PDB file of C-alpha atoms in Angstrom:
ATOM      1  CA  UNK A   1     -43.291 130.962  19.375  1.00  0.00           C
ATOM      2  CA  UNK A   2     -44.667 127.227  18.417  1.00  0.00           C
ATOM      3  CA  UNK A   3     -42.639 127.558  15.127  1.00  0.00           C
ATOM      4  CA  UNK A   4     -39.882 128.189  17.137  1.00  0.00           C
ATOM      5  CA  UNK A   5     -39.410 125.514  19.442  1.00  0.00           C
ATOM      6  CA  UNK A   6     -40.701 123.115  16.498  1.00  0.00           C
ATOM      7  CA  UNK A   7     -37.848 124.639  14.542  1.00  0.00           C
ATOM      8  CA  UNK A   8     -35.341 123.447  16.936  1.00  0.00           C
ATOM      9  CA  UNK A   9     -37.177 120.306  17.817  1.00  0.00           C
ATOM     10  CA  UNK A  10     -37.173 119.368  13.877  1.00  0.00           C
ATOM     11  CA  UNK A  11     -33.321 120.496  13.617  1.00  0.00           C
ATOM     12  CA  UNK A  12     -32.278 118.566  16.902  1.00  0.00           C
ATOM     13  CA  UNK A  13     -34.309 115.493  16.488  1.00  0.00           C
ATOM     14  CA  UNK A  14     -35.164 114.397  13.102  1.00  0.00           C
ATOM     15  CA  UNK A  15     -33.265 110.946  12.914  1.00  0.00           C
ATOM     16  CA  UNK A  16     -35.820 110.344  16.066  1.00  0.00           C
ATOM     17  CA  UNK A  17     -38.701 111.466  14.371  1.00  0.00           C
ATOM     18  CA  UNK A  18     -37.894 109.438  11.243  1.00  0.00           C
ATOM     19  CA  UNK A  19     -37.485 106.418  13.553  1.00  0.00           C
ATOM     20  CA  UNK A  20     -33.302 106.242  12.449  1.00  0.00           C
ATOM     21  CA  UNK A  21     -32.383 106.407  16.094  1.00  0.00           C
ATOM     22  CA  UNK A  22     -34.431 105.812  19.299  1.00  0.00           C
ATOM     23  CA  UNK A  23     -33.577 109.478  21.431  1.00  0.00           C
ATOM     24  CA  UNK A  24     -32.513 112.828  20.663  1.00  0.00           C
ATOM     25  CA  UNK A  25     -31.760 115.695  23.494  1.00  0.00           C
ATOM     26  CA  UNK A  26     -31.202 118.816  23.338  1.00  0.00           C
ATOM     27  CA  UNK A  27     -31.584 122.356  25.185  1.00  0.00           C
ATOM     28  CA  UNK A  28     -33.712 125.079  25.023  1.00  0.00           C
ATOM     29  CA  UNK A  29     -33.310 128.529  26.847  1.00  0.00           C
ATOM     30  CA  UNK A  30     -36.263 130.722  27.168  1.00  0.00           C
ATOM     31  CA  UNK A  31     -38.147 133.035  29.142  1.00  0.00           C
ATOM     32  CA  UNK A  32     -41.513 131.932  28.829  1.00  0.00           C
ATOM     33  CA  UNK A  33     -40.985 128.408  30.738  1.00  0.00           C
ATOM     34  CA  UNK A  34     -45.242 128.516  30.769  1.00  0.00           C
ATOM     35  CA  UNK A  35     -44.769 128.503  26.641  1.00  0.00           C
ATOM     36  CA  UNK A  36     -42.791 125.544  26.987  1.00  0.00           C
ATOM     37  CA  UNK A  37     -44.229 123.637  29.460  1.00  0.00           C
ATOM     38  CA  UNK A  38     -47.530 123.997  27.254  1.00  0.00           C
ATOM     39  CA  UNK A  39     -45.187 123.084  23.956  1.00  0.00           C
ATOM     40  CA  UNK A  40     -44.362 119.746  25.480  1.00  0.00           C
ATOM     41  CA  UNK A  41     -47.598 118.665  26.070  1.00  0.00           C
ATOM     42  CA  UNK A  42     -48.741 119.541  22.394  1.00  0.00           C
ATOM     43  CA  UNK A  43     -45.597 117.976  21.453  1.00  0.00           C
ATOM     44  CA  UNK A  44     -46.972 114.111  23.222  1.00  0.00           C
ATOM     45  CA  UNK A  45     -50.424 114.858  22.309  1.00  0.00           C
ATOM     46  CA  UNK A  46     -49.335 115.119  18.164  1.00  0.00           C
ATOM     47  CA  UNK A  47     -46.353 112.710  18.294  1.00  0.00           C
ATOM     48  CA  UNK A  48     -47.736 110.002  20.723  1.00  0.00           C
ATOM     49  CA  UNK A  49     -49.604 108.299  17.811  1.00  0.00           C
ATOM     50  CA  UNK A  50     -46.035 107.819  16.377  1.00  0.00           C
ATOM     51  CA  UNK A  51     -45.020 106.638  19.608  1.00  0.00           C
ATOM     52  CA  UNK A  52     -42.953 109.512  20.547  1.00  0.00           C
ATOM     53  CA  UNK A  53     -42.304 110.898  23.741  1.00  0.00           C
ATOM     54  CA  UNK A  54     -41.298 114.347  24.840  1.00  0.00           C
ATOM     55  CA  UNK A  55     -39.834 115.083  28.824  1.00  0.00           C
ATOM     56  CA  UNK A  56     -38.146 117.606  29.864  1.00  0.00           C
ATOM     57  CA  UNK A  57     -34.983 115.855  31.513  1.00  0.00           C
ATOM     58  CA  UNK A  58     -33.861 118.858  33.275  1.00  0.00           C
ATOM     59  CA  UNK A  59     -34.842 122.600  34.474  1.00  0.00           C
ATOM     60  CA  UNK A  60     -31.811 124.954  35.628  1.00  0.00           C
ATOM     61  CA  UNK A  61     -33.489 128.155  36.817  1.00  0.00           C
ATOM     62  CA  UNK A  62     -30.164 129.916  36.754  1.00  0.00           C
ATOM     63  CA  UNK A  63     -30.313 130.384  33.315  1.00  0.00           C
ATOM     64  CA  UNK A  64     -33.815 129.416  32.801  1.00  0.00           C
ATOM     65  CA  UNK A  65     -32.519 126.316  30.873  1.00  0.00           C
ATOM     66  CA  UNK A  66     -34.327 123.067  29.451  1.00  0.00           C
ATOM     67  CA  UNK A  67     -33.391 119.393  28.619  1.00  0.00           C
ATOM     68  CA  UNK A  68     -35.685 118.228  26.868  1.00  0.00           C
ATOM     69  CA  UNK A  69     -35.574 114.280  25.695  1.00  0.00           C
ATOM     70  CA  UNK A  70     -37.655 113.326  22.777  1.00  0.00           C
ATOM     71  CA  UNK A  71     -37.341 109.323  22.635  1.00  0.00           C
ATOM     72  CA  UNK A  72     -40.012 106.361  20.897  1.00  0.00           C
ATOM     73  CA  UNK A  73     -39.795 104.236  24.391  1.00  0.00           C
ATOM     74  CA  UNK A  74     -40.159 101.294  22.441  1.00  0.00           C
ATOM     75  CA  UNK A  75     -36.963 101.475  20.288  1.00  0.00           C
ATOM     76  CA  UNK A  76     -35.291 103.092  23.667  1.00  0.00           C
ATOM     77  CA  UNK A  77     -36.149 100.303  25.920  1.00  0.00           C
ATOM     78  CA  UNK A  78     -34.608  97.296  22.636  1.00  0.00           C
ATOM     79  CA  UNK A  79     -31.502  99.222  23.241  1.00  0.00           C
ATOM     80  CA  UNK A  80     -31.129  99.400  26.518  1.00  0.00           C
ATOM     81  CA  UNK A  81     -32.380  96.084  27.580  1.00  0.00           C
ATOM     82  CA  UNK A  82     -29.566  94.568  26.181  1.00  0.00           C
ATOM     83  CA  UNK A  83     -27.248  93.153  28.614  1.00  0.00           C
ATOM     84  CA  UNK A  84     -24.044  94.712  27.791  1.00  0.00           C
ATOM     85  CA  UNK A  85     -25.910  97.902  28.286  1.00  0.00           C
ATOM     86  CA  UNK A  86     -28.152  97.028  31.712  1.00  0.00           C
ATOM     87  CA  UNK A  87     -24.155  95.745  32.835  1.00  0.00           C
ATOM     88  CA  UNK A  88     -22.695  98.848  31.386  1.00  0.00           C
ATOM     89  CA  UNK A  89     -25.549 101.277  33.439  1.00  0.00           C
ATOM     90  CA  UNK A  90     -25.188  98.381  36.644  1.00  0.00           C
ATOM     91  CA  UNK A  91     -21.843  99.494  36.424  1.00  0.00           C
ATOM     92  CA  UNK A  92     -22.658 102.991  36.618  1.00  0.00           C
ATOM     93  CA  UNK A  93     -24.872 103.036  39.363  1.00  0.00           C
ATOM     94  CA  UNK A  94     -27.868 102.570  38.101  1.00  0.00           C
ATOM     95  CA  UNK A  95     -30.417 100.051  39.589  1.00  0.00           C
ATOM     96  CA  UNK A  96     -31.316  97.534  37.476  1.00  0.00           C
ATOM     97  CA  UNK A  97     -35.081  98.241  36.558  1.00  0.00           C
ATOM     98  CA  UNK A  98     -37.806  96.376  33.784  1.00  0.00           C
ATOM     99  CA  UNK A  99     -38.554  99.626  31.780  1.00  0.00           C
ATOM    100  CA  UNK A 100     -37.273 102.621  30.541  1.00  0.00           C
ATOM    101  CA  UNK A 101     -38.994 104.764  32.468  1.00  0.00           C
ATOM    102  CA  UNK A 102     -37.433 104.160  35.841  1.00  0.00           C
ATOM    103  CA  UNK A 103     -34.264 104.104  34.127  1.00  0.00           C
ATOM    104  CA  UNK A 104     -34.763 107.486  32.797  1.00  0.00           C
ATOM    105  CA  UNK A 105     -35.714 108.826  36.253  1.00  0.00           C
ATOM    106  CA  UNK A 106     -32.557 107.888  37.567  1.00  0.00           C
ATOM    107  CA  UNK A 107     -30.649 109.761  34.622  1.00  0.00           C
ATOM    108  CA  UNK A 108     -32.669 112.790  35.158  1.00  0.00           C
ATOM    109  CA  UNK A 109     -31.847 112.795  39.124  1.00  0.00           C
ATOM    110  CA  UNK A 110     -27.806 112.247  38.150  1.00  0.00           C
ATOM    111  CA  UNK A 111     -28.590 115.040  36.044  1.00  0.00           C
ATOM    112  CA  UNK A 112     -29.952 117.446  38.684  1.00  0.00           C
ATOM    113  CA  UNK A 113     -28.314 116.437  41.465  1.00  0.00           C
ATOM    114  CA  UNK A 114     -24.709 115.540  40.119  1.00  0.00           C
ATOM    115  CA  UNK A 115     -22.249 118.063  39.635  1.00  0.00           C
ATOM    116  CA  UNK A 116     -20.303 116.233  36.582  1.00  0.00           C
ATOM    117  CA  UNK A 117     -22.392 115.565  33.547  1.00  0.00           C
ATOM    118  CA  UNK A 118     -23.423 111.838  33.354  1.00  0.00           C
ATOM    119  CA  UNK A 119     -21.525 111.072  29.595  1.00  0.00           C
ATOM    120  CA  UNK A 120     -23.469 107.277  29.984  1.00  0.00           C
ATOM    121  CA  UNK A 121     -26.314 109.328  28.536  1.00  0.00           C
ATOM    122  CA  UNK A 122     -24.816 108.374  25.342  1.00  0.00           C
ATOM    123  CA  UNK A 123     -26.550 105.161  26.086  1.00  0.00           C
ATOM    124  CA  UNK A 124     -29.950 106.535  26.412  1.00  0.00           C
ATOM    125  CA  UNK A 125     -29.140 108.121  23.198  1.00  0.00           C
ATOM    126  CA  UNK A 126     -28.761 105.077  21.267  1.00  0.00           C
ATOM    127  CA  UNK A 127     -25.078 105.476  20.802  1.00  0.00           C
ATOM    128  CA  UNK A 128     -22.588 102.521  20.127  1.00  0.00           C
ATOM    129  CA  UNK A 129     -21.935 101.617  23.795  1.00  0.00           C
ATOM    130  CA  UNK A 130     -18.031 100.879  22.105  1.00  0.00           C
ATOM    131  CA  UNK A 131     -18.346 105.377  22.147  1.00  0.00           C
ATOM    132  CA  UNK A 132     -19.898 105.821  25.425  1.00  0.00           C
ATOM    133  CA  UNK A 133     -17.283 103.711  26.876  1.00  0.00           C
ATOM    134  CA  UNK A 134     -14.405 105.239  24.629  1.00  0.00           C
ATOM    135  CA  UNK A 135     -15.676 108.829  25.495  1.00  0.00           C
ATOM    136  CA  UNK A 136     -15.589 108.049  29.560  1.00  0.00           C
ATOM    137  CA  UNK A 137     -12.126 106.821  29.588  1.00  0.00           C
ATOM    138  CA  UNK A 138     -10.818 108.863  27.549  1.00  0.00           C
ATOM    139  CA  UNK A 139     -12.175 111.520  28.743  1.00  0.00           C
ATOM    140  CA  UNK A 140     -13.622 112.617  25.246  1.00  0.00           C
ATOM    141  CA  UNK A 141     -10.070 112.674  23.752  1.00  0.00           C
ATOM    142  CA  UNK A 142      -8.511 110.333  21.298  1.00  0.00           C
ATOM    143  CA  UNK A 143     -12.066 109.475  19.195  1.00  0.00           C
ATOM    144  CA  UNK A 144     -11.564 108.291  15.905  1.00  0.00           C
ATOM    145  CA  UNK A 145     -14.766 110.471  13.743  1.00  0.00           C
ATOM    146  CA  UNK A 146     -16.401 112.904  15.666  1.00  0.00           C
ATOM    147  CA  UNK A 147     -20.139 114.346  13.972  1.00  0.00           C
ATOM    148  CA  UNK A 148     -23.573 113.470  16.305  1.00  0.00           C
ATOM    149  CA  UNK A 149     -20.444 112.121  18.993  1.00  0.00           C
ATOM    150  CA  UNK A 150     -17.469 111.490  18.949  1.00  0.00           C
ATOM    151  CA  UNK A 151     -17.206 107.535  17.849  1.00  0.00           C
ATOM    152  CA  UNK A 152     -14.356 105.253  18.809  1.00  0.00           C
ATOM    153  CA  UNK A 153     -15.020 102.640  16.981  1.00  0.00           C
ATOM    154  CA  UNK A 154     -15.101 102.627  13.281  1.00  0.00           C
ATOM    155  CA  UNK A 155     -14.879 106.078  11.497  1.00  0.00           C
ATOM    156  CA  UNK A 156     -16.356 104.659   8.336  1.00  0.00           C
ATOM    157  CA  UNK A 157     -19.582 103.532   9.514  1.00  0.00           C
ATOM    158  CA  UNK A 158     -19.379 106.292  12.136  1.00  0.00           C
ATOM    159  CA  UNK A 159     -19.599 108.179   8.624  1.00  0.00           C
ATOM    160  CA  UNK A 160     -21.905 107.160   7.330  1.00  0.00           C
ATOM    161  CA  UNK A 161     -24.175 107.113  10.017  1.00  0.00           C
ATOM    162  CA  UNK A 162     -23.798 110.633  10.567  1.00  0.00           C
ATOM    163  CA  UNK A 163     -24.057 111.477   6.837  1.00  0.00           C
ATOM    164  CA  UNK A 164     -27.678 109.708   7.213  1.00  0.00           C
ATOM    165  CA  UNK A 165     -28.590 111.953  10.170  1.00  0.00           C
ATOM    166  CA  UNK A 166     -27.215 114.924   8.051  1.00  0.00           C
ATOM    167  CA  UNK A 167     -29.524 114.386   4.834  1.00  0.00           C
ATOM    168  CA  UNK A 168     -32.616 113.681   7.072  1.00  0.00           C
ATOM    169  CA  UNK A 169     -32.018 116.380   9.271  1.00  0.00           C
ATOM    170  CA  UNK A 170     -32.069 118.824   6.060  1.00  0.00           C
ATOM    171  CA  UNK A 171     -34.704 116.982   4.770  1.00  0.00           C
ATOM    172  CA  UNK A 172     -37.161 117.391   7.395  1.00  0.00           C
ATOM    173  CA  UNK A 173     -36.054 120.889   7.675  1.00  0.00           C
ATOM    174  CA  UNK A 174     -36.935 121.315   3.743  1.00  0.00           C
ATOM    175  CA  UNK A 175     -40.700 119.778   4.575  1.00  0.00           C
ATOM    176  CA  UNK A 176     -41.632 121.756   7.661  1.00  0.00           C
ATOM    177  CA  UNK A 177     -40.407 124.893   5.820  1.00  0.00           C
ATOM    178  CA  UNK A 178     -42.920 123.835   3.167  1.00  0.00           C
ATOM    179  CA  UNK A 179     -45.631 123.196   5.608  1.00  0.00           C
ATOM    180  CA  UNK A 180     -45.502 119.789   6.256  1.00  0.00           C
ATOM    181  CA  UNK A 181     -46.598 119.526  10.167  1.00  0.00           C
ATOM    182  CA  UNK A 182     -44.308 118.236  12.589  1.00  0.00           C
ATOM    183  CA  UNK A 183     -46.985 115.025  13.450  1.00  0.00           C
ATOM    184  CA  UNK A 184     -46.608 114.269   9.698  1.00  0.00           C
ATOM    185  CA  UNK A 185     -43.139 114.361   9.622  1.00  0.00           C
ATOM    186  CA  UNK A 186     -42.717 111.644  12.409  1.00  0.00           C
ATOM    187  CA  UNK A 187     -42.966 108.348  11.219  1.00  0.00           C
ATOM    188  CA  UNK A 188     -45.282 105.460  12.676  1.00  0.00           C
ATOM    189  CA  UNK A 189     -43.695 103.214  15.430  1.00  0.00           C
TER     190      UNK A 189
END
């Protein structure tokens, strides 16, 4: 069951892992919510040292459904400290905090409690904030590249970021197939 949710976490998150991007997300669905809970915590005890962390955003018991957010807080909190950003999530309706943390609380409450999906996660994700914008008002129409997102701004180095998230991806795939463990696979903050 381990190799499982590594298997996902590895496919999901590698440009995290290899310290190309500062937050990956992505859902789980399973049965054994014990198995997961208990995965998590591995998860920060053998990534932490990389200075990775691993939260589940978001539980929906409905369909026994997990966010889980695997970020380096670090490399989350240079992007969104930037002012254009802490304006963009002002904006939004987020209070305007010192640290990622509280920021993150905030998201996962709009995520529980909201009933439309908050798309400025794209910021948390390290996304262009040019996309995150272009994706709200246009209502996720009218992009110029989609891949990871769908990018408004310019489809070439949209491109070729994606292409670099592609051939990581596969390559960390490649190594934990081979037995390389998922601790050794994340790279060192």
């Amino acid at each position: 069951m381990n190799q499982d949710f590594d298997r996902i976490l590895i496919k999901q998150c590698s440009p995290t892992l290899a310290r190309l991007k500062p937050a990956s997300l992505f859902c789980i669905f399973t049965d054994r919510p014990d198995q997961l809970y208990r995965r998590v915590f591995e998860w920060n005890r053998l990534l932490g040292a990389s200075g990775i962390t691993v939260r589940i955003l978001k539980f929906c018991k409905r369909n026994s459904s997990f966010l889980i957010y695997v970020y380096r807080p670090k490399l989350l909190w240079d992007v969104l400290s930037r002012t254009e950003i802490l304006d963009f999530l002002f904006g939004m309706g987020y209070e305007t905090v010192s640290n990622p943390d509280r920021l993150l609380k905030q998201l996962s409450c709009r995520l529980c409690l909201n009933q439309e999906f908050p798309h400025e996660i794209g910021a948390f994700l390290g996304y262009p904030l040019t996309d995150v914008i272009g994706f709200i008002e246009h209502k996720g129409r009218d992009f110029t590249f989609s891949g990871y997102w769908k990018s408004y701004g310019d489809p070439v180095e949209a491109q070729k970021r994606f292409s670099l998230y592609r051939k990581c991806t596969s390559v960390y795939q490649k190594m934990f197939e081979n037995g390389t463990p998922i601790e050794r696979l994340a790279v060192a903050a």
